[in-house]
mmCIF file of C-alpha atoms and ligand atoms in Angstrom:
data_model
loop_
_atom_site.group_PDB
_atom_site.id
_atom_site.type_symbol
_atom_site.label_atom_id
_atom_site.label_comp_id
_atom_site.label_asym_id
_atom_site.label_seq_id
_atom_site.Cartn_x
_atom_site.Cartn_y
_atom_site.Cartn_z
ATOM 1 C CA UNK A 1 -26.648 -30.151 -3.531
ATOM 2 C CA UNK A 2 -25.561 -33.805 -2.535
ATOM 3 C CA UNK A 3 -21.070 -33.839 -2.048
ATOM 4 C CA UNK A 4 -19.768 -36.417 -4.172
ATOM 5 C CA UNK A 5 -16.180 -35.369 -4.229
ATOM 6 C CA UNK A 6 -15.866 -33.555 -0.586
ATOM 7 C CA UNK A 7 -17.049 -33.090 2.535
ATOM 8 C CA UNK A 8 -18.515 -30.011 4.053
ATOM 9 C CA UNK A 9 -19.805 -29.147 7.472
ATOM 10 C CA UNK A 10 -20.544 -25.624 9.503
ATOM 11 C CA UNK A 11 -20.755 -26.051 13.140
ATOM 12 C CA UNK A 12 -20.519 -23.652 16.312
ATOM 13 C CA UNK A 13 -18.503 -21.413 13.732
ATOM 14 C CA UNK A 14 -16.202 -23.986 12.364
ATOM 15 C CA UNK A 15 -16.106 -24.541 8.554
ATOM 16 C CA UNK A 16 -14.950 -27.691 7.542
ATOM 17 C CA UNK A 17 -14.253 -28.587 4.086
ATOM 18 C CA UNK A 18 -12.125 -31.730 3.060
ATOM 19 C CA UNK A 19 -11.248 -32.817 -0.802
ATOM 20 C CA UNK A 20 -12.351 -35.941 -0.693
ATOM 21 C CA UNK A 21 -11.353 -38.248 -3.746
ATOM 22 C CA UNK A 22 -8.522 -40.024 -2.475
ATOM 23 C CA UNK A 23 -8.030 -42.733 -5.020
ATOM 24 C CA UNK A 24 -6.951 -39.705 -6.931
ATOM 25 C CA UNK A 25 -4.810 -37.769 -4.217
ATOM 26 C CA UNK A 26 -7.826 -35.901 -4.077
ATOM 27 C CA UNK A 27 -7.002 -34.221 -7.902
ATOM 28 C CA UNK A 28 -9.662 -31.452 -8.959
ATOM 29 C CA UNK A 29 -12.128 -32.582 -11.467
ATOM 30 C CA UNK A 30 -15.020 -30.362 -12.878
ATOM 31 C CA UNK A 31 -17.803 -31.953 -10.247
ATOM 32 C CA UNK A 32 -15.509 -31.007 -7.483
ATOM 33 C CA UNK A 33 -14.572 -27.357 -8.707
ATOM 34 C CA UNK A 34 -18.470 -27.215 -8.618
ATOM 35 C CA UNK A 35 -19.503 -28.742 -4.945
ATOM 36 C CA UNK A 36 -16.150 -26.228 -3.697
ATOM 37 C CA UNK A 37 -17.869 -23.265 -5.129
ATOM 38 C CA UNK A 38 -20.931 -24.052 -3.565
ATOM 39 C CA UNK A 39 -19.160 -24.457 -0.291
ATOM 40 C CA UNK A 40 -17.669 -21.378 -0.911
ATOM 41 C CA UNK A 41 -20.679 -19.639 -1.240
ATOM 42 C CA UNK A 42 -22.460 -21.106 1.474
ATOM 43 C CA UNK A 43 -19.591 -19.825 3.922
ATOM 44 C CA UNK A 44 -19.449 -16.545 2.226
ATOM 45 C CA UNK A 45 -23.261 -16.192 2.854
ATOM 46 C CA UNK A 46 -23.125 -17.277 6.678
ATOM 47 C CA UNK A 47 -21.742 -14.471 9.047
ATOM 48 C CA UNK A 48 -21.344 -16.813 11.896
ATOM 49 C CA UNK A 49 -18.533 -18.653 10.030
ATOM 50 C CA UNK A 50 -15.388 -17.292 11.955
ATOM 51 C CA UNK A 51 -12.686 -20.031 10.740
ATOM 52 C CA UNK A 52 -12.631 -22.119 7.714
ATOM 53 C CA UNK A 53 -10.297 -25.309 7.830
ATOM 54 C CA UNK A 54 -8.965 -26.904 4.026
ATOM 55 C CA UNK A 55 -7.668 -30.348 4.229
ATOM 56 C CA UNK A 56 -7.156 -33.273 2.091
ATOM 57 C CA UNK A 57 -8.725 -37.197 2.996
ATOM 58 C CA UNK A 58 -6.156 -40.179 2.419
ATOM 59 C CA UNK A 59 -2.435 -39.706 2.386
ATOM 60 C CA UNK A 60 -2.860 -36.551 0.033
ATOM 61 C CA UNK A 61 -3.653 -33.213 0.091
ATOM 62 C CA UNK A 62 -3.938 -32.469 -3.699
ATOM 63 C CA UNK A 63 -2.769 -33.796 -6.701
ATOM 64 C CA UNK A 64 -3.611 -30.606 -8.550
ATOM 65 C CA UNK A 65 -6.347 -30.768 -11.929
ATOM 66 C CA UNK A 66 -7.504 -34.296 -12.417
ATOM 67 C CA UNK A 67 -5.244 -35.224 -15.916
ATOM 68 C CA UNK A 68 -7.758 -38.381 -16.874
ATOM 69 C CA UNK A 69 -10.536 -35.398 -17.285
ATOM 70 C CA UNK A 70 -7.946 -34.542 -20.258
ATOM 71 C CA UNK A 71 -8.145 -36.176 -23.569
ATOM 72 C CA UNK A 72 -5.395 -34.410 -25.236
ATOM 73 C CA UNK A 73 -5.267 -36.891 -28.140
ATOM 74 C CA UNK A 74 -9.196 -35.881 -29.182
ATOM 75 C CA UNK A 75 -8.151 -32.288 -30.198
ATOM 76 C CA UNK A 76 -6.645 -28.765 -28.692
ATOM 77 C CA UNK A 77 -7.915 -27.616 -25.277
ATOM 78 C CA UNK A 78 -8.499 -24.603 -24.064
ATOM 79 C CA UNK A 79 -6.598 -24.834 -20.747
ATOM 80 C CA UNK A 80 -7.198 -21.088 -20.071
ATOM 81 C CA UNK A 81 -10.774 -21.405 -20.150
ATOM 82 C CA UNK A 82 -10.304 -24.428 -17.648
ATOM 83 C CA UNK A 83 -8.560 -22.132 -15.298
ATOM 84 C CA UNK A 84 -10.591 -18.831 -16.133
ATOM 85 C CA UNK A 85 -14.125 -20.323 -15.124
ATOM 86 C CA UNK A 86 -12.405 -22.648 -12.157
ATOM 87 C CA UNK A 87 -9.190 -21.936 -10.948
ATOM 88 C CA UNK A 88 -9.076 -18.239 -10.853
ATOM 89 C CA UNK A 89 -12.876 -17.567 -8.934
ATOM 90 C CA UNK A 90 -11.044 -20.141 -6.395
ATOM 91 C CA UNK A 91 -8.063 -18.409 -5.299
ATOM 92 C CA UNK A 92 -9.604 -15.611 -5.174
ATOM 93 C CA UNK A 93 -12.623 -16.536 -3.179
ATOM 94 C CA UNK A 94 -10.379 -18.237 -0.617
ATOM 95 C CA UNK A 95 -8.026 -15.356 -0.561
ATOM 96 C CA UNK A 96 -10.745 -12.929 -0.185
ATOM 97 C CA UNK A 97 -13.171 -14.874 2.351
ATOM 98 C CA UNK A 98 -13.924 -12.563 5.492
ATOM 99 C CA UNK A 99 -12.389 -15.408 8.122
ATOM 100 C CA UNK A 100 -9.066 -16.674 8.543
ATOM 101 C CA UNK A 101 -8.254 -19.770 6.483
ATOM 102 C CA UNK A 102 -6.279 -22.490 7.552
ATOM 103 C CA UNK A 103 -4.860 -24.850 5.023
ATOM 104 C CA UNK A 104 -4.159 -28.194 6.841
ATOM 105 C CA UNK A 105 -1.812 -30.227 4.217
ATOM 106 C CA UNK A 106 -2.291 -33.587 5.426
ATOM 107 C CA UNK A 107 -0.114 -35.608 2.290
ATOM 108 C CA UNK A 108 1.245 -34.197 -0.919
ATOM 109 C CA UNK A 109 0.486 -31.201 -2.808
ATOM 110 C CA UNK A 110 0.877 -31.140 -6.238
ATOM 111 C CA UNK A 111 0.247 -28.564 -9.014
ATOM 112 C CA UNK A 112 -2.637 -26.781 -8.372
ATOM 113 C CA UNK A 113 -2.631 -28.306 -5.090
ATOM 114 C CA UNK A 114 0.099 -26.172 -3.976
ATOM 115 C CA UNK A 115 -0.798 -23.077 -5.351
ATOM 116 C CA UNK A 116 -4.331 -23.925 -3.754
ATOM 117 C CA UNK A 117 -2.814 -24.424 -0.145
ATOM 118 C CA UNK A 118 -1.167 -20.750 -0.774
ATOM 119 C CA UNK A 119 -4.222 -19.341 -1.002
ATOM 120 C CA UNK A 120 -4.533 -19.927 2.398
ATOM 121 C CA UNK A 121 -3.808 -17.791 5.370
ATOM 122 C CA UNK A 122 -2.383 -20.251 7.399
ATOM 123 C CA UNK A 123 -0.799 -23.230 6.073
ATOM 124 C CA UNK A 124 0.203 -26.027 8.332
ATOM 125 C CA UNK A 125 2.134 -29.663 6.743
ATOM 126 C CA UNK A 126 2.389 -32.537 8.142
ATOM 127 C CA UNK A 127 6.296 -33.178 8.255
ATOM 128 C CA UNK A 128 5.634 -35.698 5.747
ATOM 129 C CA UNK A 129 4.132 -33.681 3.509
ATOM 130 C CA UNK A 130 5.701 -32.258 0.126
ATOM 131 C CA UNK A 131 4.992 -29.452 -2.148
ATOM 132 C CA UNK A 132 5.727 -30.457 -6.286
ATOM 133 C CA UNK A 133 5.517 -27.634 -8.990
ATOM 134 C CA UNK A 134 3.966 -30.553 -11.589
ATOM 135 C CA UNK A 135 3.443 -28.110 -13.985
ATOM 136 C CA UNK A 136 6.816 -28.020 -15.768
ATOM 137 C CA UNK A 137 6.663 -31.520 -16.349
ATOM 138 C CA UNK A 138 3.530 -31.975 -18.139
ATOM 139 C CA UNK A 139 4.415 -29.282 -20.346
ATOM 140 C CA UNK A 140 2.306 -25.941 -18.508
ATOM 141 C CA UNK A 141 3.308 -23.256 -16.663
ATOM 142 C CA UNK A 142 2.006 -22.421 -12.346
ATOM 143 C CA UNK A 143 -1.626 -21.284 -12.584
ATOM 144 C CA UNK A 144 -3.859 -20.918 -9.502
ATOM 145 C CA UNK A 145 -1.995 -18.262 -8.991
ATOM 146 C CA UNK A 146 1.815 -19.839 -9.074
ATOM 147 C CA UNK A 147 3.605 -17.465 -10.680
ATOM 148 C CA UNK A 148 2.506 -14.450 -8.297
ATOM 149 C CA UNK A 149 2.512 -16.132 -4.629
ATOM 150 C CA UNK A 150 5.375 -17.895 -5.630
ATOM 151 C CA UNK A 151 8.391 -14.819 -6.062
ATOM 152 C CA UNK A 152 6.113 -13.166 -3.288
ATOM 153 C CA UNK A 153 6.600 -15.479 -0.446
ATOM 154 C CA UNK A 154 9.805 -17.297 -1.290
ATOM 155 C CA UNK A 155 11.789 -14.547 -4.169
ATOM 156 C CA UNK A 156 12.498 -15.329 -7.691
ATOM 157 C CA UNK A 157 15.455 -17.575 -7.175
ATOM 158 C CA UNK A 158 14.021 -20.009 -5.494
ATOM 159 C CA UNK A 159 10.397 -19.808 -7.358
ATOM 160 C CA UNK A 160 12.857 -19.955 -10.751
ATOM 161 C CA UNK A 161 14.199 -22.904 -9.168
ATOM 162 C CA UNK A 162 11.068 -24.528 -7.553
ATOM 163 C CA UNK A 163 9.462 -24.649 -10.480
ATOM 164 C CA UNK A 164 11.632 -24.795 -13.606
ATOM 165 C CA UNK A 165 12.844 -27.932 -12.710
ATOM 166 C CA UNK A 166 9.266 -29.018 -11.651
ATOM 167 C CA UNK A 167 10.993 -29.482 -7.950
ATOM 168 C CA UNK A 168 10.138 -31.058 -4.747
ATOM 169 C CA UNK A 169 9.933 -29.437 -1.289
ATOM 170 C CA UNK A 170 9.533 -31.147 1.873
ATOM 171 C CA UNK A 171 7.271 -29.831 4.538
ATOM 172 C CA UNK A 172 10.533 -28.784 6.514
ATOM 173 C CA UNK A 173 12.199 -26.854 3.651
ATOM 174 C CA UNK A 174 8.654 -25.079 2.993
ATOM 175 C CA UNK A 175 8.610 -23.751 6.303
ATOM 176 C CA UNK A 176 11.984 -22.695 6.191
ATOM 177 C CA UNK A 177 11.791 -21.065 2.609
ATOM 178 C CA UNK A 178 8.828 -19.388 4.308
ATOM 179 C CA UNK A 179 6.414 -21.029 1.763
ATOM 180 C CA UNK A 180 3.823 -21.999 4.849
ATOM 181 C CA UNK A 181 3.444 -21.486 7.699
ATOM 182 C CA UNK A 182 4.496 -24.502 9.806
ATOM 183 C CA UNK A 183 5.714 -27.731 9.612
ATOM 184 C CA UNK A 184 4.557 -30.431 11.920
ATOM 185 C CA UNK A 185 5.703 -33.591 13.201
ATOM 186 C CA UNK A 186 2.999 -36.456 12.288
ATOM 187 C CA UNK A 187 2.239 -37.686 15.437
ATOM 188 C CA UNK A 188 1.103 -33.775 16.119
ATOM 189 C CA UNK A 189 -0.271 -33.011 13.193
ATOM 190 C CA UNK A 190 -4.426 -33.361 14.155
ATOM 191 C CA UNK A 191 -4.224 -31.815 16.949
ATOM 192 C CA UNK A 192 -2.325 -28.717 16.093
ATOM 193 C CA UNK A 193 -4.679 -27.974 13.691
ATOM 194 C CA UNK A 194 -7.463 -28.156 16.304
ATOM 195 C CA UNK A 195 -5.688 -26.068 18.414
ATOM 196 C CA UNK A 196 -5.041 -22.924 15.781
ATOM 197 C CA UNK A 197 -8.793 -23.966 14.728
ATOM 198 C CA UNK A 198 -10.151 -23.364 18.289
ATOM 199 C CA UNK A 199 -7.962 -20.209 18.641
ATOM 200 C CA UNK A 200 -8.986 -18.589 15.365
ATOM 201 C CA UNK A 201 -12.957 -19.326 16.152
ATOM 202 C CA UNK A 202 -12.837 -17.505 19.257
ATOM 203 C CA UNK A 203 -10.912 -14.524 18.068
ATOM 204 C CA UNK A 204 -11.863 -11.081 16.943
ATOM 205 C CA UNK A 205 -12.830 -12.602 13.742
ATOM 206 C CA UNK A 206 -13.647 -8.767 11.921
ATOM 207 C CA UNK A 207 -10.117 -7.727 12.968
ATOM 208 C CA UNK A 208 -8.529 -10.621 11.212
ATOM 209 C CA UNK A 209 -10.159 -10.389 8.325
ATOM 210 C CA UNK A 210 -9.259 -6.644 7.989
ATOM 211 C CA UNK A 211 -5.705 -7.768 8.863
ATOM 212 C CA UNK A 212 -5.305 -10.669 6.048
ATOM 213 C CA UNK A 213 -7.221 -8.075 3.550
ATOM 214 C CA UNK A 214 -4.743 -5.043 4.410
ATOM 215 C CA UNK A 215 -1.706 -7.822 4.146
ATOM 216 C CA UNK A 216 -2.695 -9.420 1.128
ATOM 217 C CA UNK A 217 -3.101 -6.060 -0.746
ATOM 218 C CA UNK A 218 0.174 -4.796 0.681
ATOM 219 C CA UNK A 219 2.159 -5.946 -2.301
ATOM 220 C CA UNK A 220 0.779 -3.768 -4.788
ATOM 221 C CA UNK A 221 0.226 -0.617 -2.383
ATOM 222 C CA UNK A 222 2.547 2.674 -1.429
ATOM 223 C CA UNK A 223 3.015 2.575 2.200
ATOM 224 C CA UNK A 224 1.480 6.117 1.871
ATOM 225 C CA UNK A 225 -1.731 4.042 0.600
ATOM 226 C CA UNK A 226 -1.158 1.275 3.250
ATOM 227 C CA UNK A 227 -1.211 3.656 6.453
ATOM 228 C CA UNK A 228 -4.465 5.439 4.739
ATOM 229 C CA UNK A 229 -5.896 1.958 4.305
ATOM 230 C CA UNK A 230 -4.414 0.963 8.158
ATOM 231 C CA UNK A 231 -6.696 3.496 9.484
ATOM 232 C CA UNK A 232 -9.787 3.669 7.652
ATOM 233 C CA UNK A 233 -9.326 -0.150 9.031
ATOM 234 C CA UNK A 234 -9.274 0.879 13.000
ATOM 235 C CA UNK A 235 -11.559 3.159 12.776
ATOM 236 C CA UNK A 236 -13.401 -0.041 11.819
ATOM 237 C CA UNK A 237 -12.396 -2.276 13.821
ATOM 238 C CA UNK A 238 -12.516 0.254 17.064
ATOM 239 C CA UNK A 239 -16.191 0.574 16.460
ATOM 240 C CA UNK A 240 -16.676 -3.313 16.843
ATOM 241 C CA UNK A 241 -17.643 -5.341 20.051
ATOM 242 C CA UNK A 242 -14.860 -7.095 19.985
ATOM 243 C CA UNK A 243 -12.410 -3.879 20.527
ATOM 244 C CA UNK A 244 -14.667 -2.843 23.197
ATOM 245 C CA UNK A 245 -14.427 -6.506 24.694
ATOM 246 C CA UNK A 246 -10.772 -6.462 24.419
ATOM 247 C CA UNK A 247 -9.795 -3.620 26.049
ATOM 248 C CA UNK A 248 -12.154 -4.368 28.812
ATOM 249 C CA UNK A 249 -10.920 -7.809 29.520
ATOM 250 C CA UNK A 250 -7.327 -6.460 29.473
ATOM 251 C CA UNK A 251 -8.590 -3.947 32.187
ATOM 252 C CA UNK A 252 -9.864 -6.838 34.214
ATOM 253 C CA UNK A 253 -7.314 -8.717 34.219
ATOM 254 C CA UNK A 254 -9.458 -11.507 32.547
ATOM 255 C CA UNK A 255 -9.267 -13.386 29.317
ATOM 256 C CA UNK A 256 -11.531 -11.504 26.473
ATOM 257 C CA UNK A 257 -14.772 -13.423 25.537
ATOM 258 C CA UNK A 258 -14.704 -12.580 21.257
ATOM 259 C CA UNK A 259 -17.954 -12.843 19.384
ATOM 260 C CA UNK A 260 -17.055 -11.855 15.771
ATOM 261 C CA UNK A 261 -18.864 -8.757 16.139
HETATM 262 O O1 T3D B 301 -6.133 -28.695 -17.090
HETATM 263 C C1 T3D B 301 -6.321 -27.585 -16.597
HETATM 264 O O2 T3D B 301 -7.457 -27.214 -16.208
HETATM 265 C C2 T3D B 301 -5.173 -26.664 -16.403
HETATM 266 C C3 T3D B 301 -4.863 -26.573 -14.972
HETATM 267 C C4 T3D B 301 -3.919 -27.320 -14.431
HETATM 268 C C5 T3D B 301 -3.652 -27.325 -12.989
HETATM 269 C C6 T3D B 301 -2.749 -28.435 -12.577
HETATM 270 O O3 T3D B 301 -2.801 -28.789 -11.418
HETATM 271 S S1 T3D B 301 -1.703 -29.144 -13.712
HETATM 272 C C7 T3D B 301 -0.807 -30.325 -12.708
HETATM 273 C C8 T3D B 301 -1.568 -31.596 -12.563
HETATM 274 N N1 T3D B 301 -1.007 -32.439 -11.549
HETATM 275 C C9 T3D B 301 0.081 -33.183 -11.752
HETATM 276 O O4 T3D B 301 0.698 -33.162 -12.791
HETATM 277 C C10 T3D B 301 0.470 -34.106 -10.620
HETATM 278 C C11 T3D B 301 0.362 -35.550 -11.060
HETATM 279 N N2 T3D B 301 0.641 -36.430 -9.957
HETATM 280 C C12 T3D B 301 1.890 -36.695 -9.544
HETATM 281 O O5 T3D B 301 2.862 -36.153 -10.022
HETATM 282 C C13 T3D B 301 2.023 -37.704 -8.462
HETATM 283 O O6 T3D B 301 0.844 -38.464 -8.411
HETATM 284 C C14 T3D B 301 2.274 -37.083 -7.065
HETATM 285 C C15 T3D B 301 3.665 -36.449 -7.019
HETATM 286 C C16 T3D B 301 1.215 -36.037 -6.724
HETATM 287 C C17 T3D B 301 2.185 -38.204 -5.996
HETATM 288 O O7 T3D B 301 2.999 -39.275 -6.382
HETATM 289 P P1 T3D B 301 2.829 -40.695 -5.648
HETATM 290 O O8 T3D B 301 3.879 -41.570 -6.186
HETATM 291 O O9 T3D B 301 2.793 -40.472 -4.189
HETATM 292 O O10 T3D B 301 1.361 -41.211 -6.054
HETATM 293 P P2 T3D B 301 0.897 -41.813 -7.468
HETATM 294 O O11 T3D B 301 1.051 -43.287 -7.443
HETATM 295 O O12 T3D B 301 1.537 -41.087 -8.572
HETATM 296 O O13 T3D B 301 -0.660 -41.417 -7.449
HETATM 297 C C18 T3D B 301 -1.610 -42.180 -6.722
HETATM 298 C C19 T3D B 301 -2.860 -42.301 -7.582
HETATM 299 O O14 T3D B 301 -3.379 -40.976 -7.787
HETATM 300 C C20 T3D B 301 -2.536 -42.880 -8.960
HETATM 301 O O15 T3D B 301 -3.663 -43.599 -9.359
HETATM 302 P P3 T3D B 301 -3.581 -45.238 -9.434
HETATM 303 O O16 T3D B 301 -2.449 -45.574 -10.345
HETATM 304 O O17 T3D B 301 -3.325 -45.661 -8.009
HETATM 305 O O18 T3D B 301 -4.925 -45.642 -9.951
HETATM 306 C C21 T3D B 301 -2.425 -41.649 -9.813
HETATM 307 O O19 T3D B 301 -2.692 -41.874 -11.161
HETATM 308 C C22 T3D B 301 -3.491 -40.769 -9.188
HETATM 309 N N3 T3D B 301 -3.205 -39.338 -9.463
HETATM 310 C C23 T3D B 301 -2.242 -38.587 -8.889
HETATM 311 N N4 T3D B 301 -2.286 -37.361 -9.386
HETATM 312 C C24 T3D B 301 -3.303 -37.347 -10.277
HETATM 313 C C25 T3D B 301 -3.871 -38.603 -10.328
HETATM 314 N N5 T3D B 301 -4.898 -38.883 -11.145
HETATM 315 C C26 T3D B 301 -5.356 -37.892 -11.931
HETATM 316 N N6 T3D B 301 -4.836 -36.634 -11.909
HETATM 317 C C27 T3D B 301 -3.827 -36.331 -11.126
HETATM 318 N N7 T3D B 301 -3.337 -35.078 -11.097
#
């Protein structure tokens, strides 16, 4: 398949994948849901992916679904089939991909956009950045998963408040409201994300995805469940290379050589 709307590359374990229609603040129409899936399933399919980086081209991140794909004066839509076959598969491919995730929000997220970047497993803004819950002022409610992540991460007040009155967050307050995971000053921006990028691609890559798995299913599990979960994990994980390569490095006084294995 030939990208139209982003850009994708794999190299030496790095996925890359940028929205790319920036006359639009890089807004999700149905061509791009497509080439994203197909991303998607080329990483899934490709064991020596061990970091996936999400980022935006122009001054935005993501404007959220593309409104001029909506003709609402040509007859009802079905918005929940919209989200259903797009949306939904999305978040929870990203959420459940077997490599850390890091969202880099370059510009504004919007909508979608937002709920998109919380998908994420690590989300870094550029200070600039801001987060707006669109939804309540085109008439719809959070979808990508809004209305769960958002009393999750940052508690009902505050996702009441975020997104009945369609708010605005900056970069800063998101970070503080513990919305993403850092805020960064412009000037920084590129090459923090390299940074976290080169750490998570040399890192026990089966580890961390056990870890964001166990985390992310946390919120509906007993800790009884959890610690049953925790080690059925290390047994796992203590039967990988990597453990073996850890442990050994520590021993030596040397710093540990990950493959992903
Ligand atoms: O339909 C379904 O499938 C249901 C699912 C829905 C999921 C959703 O995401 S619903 C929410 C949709 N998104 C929005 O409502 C956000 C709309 N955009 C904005 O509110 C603002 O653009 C921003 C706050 C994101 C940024 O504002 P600003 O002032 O920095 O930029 P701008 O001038 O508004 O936008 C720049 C251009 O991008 C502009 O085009 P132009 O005039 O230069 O030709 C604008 O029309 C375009 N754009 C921005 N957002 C969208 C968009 N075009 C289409 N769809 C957009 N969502």
């Amino acid at each position: 398949m030939n990208f139209e709307t982003i850009l994708f590359s794999v190299d030496a374990g790095i996925a890359r994948l940028t929205l790319n229609r920036p006359e639009r603040l890089n807004a999700f129409n149905e061509r791009m849901h497509i080439e994203v899936a197909e991303a998607l399933g080329r990483i899934e399919a490709d064991a020596g992916v061990r970091v996936l980086v999400l980022t935006g081209s122009g001054r935005g991140f993501c404007a959220g679904q593309d409104l001029s794909e909506r003709n609402v004066d040509a007859g009802p839509l079905d918005l929940g089939r919209a989200t259903a076959a797009y949306y939904n598969p999305l978040i929870c491919r990203v959420a459940a991909l077997k490599c850390p995730v890091v969202c880099a929000v370059n510009g504004v997220a919007a909508g979608a956009g937002v709920n998109i970047a919380l998908s994420c497993d690590l989300v870094l803004a550029r200070q600039s950045a801001k987060f707006v819950q669109a939804f309540s002022t085109i008439g719809l409610i959070p979808d990508a998963g809004g209305t769960w992540v958002l009393p999750h991460l940052i508690g009902q007040a505050r996702a009441l408040g975020f997104t009945l009155t369609g708010g605005t967050v900056s970069a800063a307050q998101a970070e503080q409201w513990g919305l993403i995971w850092r805020a960064i000053e412009d000037e920084a921006f590129d090459g923090e994300v390299e940074r976290l990028t080169a750490q998570l691609v040399n890192a026990p890559t089966k580890a961390l995805a056990a870890a964001k798995r166990a985390i992310r299913g946390a919120w509906g599990a007993t800790l009884e469940d959890q610690l049953a979960l925790e080690s059925r994990m290390q047994r796992d994980c203590g039967l990988t290379q990597d453990y073996k390569e850890g442990v050994n490095a520590f021993k030596a006084r040397r710093p540990p050589r990950f493959q992903g294995r």
